[in-house]
Coordinates of C-alpha atoms in Angstrom, one line a residue:
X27 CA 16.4 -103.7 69.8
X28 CA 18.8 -101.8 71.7
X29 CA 20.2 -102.8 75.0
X30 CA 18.9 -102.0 78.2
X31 CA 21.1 -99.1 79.9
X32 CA 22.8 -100.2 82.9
X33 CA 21.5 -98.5 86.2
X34 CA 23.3 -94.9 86.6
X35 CA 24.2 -96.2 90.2
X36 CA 26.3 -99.1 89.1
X37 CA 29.8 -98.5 87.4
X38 CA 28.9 -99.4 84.5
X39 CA 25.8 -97.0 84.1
X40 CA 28.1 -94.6 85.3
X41 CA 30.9 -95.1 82.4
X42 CA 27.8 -95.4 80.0
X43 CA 26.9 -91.9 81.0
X44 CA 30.2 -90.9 81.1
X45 CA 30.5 -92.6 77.5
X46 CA 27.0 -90.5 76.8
X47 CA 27.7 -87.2 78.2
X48 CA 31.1 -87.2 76.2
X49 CA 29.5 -87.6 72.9
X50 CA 26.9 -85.3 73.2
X51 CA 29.9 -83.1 74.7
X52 CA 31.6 -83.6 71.2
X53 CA 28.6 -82.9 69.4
X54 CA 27.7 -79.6 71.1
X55 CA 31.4 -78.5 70.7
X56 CA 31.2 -79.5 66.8
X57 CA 27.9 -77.7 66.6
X58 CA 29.6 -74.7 68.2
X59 CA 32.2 -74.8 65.7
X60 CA 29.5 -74.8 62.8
X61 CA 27.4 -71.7 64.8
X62 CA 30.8 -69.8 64.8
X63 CA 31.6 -70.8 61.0
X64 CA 28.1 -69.5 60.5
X65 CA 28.1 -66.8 62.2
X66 CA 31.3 -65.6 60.1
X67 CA 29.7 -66.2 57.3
X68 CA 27.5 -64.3 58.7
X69 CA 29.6 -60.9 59.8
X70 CA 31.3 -61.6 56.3
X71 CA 28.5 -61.1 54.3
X72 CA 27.3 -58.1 56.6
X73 CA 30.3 -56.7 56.2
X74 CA 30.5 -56.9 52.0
X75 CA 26.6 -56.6 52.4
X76 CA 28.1 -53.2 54.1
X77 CA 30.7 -52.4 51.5
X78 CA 28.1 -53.2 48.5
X79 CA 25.4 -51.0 50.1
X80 CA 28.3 -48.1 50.8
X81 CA 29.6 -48.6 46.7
X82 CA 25.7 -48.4 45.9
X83 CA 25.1 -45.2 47.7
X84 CA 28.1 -43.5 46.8
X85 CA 27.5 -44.4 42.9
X86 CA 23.5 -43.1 43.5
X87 CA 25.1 -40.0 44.9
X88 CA 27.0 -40.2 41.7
X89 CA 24.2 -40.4 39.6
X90 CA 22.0 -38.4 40.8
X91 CA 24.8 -35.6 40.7
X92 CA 25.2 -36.7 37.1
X93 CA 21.7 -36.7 36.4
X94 CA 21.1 -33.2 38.0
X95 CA 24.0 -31.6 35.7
X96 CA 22.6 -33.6 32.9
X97 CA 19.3 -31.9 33.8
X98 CA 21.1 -28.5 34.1
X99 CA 22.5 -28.9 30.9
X100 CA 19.3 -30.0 28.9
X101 CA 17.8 -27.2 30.9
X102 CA 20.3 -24.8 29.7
X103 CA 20.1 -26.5 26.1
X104 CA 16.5 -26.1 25.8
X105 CA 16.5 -22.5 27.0
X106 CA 19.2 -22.1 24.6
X107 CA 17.0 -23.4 21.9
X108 CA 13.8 -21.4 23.2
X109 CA 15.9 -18.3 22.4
X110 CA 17.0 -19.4 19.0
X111 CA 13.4 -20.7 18.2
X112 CA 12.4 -17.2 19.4
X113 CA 15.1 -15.6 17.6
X114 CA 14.0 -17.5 14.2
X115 CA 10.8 -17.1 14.8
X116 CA 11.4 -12.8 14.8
X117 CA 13.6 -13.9 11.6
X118 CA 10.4 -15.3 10.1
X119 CA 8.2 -12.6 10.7
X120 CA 11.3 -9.9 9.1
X121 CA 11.8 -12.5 6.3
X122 CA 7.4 -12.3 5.9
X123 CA 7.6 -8.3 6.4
X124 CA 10.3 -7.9 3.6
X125 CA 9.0 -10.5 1.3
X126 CA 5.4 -9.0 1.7
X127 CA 7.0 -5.6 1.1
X128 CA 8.7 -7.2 -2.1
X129 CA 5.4 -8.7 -3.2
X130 CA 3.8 -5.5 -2.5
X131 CA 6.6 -3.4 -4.2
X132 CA 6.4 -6.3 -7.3
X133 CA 2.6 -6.0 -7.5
X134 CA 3.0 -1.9 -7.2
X135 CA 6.1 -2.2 -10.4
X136 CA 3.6 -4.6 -12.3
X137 CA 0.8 -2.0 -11.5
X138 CA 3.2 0.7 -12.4
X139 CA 4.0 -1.4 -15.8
X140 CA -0.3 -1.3 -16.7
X141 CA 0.0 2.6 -15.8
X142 CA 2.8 2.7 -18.1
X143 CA 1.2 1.0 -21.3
X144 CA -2.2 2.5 -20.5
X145 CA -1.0 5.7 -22.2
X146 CA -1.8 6.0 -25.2
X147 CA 0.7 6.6 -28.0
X148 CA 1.3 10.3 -28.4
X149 CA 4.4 12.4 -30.0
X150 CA 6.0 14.7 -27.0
X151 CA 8.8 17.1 -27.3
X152 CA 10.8 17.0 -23.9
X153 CA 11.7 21.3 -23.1
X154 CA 12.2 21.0 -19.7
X155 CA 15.4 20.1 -17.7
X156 CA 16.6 17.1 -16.0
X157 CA 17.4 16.3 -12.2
X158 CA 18.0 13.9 -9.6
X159 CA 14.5 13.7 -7.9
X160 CA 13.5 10.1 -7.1
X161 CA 9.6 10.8 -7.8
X162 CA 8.5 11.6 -11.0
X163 CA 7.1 14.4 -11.5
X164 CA 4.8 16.9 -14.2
X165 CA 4.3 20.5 -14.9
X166 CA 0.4 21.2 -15.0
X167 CA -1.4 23.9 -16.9
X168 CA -4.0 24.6 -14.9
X169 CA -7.9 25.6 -16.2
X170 CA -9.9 27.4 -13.7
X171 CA -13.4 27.9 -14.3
X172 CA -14.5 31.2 -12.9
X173 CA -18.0 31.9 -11.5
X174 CA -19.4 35.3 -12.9
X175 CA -22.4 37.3 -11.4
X176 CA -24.8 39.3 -13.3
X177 CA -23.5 43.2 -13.9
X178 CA -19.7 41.9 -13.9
X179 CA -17.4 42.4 -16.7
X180 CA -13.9 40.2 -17.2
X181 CA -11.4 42.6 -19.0
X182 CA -7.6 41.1 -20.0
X183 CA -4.8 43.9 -21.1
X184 CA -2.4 43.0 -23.4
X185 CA 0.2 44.7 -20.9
X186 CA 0.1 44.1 -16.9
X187 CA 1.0 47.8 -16.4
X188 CA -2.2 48.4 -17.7
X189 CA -4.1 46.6 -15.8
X190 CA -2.4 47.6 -12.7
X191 CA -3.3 51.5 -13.5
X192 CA -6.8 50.7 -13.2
X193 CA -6.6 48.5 -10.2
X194 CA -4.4 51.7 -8.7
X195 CA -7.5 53.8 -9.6
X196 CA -10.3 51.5 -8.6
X197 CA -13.2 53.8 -9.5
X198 CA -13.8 54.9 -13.2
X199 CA -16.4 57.2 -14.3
X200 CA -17.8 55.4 -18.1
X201 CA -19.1 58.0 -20.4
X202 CA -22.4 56.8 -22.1
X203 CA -23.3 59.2 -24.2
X204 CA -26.1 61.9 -24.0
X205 CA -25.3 63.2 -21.1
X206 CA -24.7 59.9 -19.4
X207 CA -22.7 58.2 -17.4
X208 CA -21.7 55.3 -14.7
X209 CA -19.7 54.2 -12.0
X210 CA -17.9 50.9 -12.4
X211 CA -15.2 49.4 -9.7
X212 CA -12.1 47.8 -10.8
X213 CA -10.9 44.5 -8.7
X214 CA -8.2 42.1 -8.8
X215 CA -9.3 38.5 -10.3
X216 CA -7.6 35.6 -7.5
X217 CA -7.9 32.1 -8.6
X218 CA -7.4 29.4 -6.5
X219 CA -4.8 27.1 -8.7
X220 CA -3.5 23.7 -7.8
X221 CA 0.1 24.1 -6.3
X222 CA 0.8 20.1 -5.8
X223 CA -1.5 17.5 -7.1
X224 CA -0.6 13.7 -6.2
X225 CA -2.6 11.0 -7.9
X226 CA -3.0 7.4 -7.0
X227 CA -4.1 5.4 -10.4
X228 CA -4.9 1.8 -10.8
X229 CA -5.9 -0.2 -13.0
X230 CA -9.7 -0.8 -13.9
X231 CA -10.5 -4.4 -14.2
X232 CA -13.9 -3.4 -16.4
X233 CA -12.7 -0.8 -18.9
X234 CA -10.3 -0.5 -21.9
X235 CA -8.8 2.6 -23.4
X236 CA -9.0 2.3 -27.8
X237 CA -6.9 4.7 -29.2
X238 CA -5.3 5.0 -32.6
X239 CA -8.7 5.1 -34.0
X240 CA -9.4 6.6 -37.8
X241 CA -11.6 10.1 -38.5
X242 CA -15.3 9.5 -38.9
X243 CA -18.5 10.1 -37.1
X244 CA -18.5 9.3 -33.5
X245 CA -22.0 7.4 -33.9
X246 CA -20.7 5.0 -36.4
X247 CA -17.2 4.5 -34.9
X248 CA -19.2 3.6 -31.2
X249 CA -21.5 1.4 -32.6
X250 CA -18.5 -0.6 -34.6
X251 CA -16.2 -0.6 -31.5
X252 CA -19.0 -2.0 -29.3
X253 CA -20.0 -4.7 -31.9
X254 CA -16.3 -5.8 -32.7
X255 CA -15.4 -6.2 -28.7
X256 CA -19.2 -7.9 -27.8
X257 CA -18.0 -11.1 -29.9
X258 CA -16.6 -13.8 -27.9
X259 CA -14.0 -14.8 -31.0
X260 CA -12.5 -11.4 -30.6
X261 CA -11.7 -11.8 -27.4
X262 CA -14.9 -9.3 -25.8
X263 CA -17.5 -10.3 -24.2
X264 CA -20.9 -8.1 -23.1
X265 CA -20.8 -4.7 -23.2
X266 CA -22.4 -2.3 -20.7
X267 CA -21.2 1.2 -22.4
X268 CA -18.9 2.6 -24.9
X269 CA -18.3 6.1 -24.9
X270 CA -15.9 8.9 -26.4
X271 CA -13.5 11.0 -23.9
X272 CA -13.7 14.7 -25.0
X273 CA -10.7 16.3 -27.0
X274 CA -8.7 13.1 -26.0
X275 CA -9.6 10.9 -29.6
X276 CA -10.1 7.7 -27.5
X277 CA -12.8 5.6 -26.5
X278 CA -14.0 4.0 -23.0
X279 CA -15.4 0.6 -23.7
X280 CA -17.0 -0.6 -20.0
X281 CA -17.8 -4.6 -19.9
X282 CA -20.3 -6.1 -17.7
X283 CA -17.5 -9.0 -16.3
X284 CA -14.4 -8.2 -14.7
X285 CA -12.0 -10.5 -17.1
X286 CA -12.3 -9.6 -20.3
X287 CA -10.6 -6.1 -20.2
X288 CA -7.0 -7.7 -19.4
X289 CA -6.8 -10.2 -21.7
X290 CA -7.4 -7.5 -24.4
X291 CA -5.1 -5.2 -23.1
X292 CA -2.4 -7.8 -23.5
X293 CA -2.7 -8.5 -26.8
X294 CA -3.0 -4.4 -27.2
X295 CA -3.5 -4.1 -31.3
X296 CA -6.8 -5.3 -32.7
X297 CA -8.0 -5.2 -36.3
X298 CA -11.6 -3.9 -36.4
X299 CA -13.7 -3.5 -39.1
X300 CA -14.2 0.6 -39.5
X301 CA -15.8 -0.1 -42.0
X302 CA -12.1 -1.2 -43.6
X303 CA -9.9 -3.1 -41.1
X304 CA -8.1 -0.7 -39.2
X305 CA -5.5 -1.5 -36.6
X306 CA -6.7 -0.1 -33.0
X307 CA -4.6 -0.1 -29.7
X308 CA -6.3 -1.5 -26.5
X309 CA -5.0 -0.6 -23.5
X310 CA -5.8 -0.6 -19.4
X311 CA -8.0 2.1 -18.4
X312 CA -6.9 4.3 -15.1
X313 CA -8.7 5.0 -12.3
X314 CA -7.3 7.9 -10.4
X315 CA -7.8 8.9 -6.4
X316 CA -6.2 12.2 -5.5
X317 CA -4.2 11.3 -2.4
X318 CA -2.9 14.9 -1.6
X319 CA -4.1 18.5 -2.8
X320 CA -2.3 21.8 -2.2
X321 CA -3.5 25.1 -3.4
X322 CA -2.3 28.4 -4.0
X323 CA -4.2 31.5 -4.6
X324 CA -2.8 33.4 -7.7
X325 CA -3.8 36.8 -8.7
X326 CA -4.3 37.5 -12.4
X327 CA -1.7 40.1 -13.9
X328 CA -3.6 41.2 -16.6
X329 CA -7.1 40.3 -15.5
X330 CA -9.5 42.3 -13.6
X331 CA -12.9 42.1 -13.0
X332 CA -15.1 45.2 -13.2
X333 CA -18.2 45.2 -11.1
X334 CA -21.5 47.4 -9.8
X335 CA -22.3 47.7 -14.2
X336 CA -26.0 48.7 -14.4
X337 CA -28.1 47.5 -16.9
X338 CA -28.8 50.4 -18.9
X339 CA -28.8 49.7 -22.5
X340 CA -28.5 46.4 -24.9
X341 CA -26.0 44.1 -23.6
X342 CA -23.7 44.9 -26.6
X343 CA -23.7 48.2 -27.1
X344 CA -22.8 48.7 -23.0
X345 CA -20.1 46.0 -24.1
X346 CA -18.4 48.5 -26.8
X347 CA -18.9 51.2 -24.9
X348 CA -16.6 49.6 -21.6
X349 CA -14.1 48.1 -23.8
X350 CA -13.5 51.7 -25.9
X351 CA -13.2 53.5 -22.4
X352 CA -10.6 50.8 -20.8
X353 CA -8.9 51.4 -24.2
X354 CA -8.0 54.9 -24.0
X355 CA -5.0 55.8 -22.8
X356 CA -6.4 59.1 -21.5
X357 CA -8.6 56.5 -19.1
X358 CA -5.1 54.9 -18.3
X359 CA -6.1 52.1 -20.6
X360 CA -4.5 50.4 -23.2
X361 CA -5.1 47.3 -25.5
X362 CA -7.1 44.9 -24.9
X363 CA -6.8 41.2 -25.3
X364 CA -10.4 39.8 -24.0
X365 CA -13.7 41.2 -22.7
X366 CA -16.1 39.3 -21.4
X367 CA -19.6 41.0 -19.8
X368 CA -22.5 39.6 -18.0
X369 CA -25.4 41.8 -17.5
X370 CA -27.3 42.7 -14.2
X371 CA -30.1 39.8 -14.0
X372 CA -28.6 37.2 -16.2
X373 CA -27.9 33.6 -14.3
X374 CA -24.2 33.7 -13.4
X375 CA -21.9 32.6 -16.6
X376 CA -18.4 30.6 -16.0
X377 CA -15.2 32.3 -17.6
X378 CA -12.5 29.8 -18.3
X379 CA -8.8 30.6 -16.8
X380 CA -5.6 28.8 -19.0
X381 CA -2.1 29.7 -18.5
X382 CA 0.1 29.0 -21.3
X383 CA 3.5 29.2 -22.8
X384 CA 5.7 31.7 -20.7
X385 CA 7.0 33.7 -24.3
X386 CA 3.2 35.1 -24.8
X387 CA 1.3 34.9 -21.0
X388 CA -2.4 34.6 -21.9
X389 CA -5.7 34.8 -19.7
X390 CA -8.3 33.8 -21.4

C-alpha cells in the first residue's frame, strides 16, 4: 500500500508536490523530446516521401514520352508494313496476271501443238517468198459460187481485150438465122471475194481426223474404220458417225464420249484391218470460228455475163448460135474459153468462180 500524501499545506506536502510536479515536469519535457524526434521523422519522410513522389513523376513523364514515341514508331512501322503488304499484295495480283497469261499463252502453244499435228501428212512445194511478219500467214484461192438467172449466159475470152470490146459495146444484135434476130446486153461479172480471212481453230474433244487411208470403196472403208475404233482394246469406244470429207481422202470419225478422241490422237498410227492391216494416221479434228472477215469486190477480166436472151429455140442450138457470134472477130469477138447459158424459165443455176496459177489466169 502506498503512503498516505502529506497535506499540500504542510512543508512536506509541499516538497512532495514540489517532488511531484518535477517529475511529471521531466516526463512532459522527455515526451516533448520524443514528439519533436517524431515529428522529424516525420518531415523526413515527407520530405523523401516528396523526393520519391517527384523521381516517380518525372520517370512517368518519362515513360509515357517513351511509350508515346514507341507508339509513334509502331504506328509508323505498321503503316510502313500496310504499304508493303499493299505493295505485295499488287505484286501478287501482277505475278497472277502474268502467270495466268503464261498459263493461257502455254495452253494456247499446246493448242497450237494439236493444230499443228492435226494436219494431215501432205507433200508441199514452198514458191512463195519469205519475210519478217510475226503472224503466219496463207495465200487463198478463192471459189465463188455465182447465182445465175434464167435467160443469162456466162461467156469467158481467152484474151481480156476481148472481153472488154464487148463490155465497151454493151448492146449486140445476134443473128439467128431466117430472118431473125436478138438483142442481148453485155455486163461486167463482180464477185465479192474474201480479202482477209482470220480463223480461230480448236481442237474437237469428240472427233478424229484418219488419213493415210488405202483406195477402195468408201462403204467398205466406213464400215471398217467404225468397227476397228468401236472396240474398247483398240483404244475406241462408241461411235455416233463416221463419214468421208469430200476431195480431202480423210475420214471424220464422231464418238459419243468426250475422251476417247485424245488418247487416240496421241498414239497417232493405228493398224486397221482394211481388209489387210494397213497403217492409218489419227489425228485431232479442228473446229474453226471465223473471228474477222474482209471482202473485196473484184471484177472478172475475162468474164461477162450476157443478159435479156429470149427463149426462142432449143437450149443448145441458141447456145452455138451466141458462142459463134461472140467468136467473130467482125462482132469484136475472139476465142473463147467457157460458155455457160441458162434459158429464160429455168430455176436459177450456180456457176463456179476459181482463180488459179498467175502464168495461165482462168475463170471457170
Amino acid at each position: 500500500m502506498e503512503s498516505p500524501q502529506p497535506p499540500e499545506d504542510t512543508l512536506e506536502g509541499i516538497a512532495a508536490l514540489i517532488t511531484s510536479n518535477k517529475k511529471r515536469y521531466e516526463q512532459l519535457v522527455q515526451e516533448q523530446k520524443e514528439l519533436a524526434a517524431c515529428r522529424d521523422d516525420r518531415r523526413d519522410l515527407t520530405q523523401q516521401f516528396k523526393e520519391r513522389f517527384a523521381k516517380g513523376t518525372a520517370a512517368l513523364k518519362e515513360d509515357q514520352r517513351s511509350y508515346r514515341d514507341q507508339l509513334e514508331n509502331e504506328t509508323a512501322r505498321l503503316n510502313a508494313m500496310k504499304v508493303q503488304e499493299s505493295e505485295l499484295m499488287k505484286e501478287i495480283q501482277r505475278v497472277k496476271a502474268a502467270l495466268k497469261e503464261e498459263e493461257e499463252l502455254n495452253n494456247y502453244l499446246k493448242q497450237q501443238t494439236e493444230v499443228f499435228a492435226a494436219v494431215p501428212e501432205k507433200n508441199v512445194v514452198f514458191k512463195g517468198s519469205t519475210g519478217e511478219d510475226a503472224d503466219a500467214t496463207f495465200e487463198m484461192n478463192p471459189r465463188v459460187v455465182y447465182p445465175m438467172e434464167g435467160g443469162t449466159a456466162l461467156i469467158t475470152f481467152e484474151e481480156e481485150v476481148v472481153a472488154t470490146k464487148i463490155l465497151t459495146r454493151k448492146k449486140h444484135q445476134v443473128d439467128l438465122g431466117s430472118d431473125c434476130s436478138i438483142t442481148v446486153e453485155a455486163r461486167p461479172v463482180q464477185l465479192m471475194v474474201p480479202k482477209l480471212v482470220e480463223i480461230d481453230s480448236e481442237v474437237c474433244s469428240q472427233r478424229i481426223l484418219i488419213s493415210n487411208l488405202p483406195k477402195m470403196d468408201i462403204v467398205p472403208l466406213l464400215d471398217k474404220l467404225e468397227i476397228h475404233f468401236s472396240k474398247k482394246k483398240n483404244g475406241g469406244g462408241e461411235v455416233d458417225t463416221c463419214e468421208m470429207l469430200p476431195d480431202s481422202g480423210t475420214v471424220v470419225l464422231t464418238f459419243l464420249e468426250n475422251n476417247i478422241a485424245r488418247g487416240l490422237t496421241d498414239k497417232e498410227y493405228h493398224e486397221v484391218q482394211l481388209p489387210q492391216k494397213h497403217r492409218v494416221r489419227v489425228t485431232p479434228f479442228l473446229n474453226g470460228k471465223i473471228t474477222n472477215l474482209k471482202t473485196k469486190m473484184l471484177v472478172c477480166p475475162r468474164t461477162l455475163l450476157l443478159t435479156q436472151i429470149p427463149d426462142v429455140m432449143e437450149q443448145e442450138t441458141l447456145q452455138d448460135l451466141l458462142e459463134i457470134h461472140f467468136q467473130k472477130s467482125s462482132n469484136g469477138g475472139g476465142e473463147i474459153e467457157a460458155f455457160l447459158y441458162n434459158p429464160l424459165g429455168q430455176q436459177s443455176i450456180s456457176a463456179l468462180f476459181e482463180s488459179v496459177s498467175p502464168k495461165r489466169k482462168k475463170e471457170k
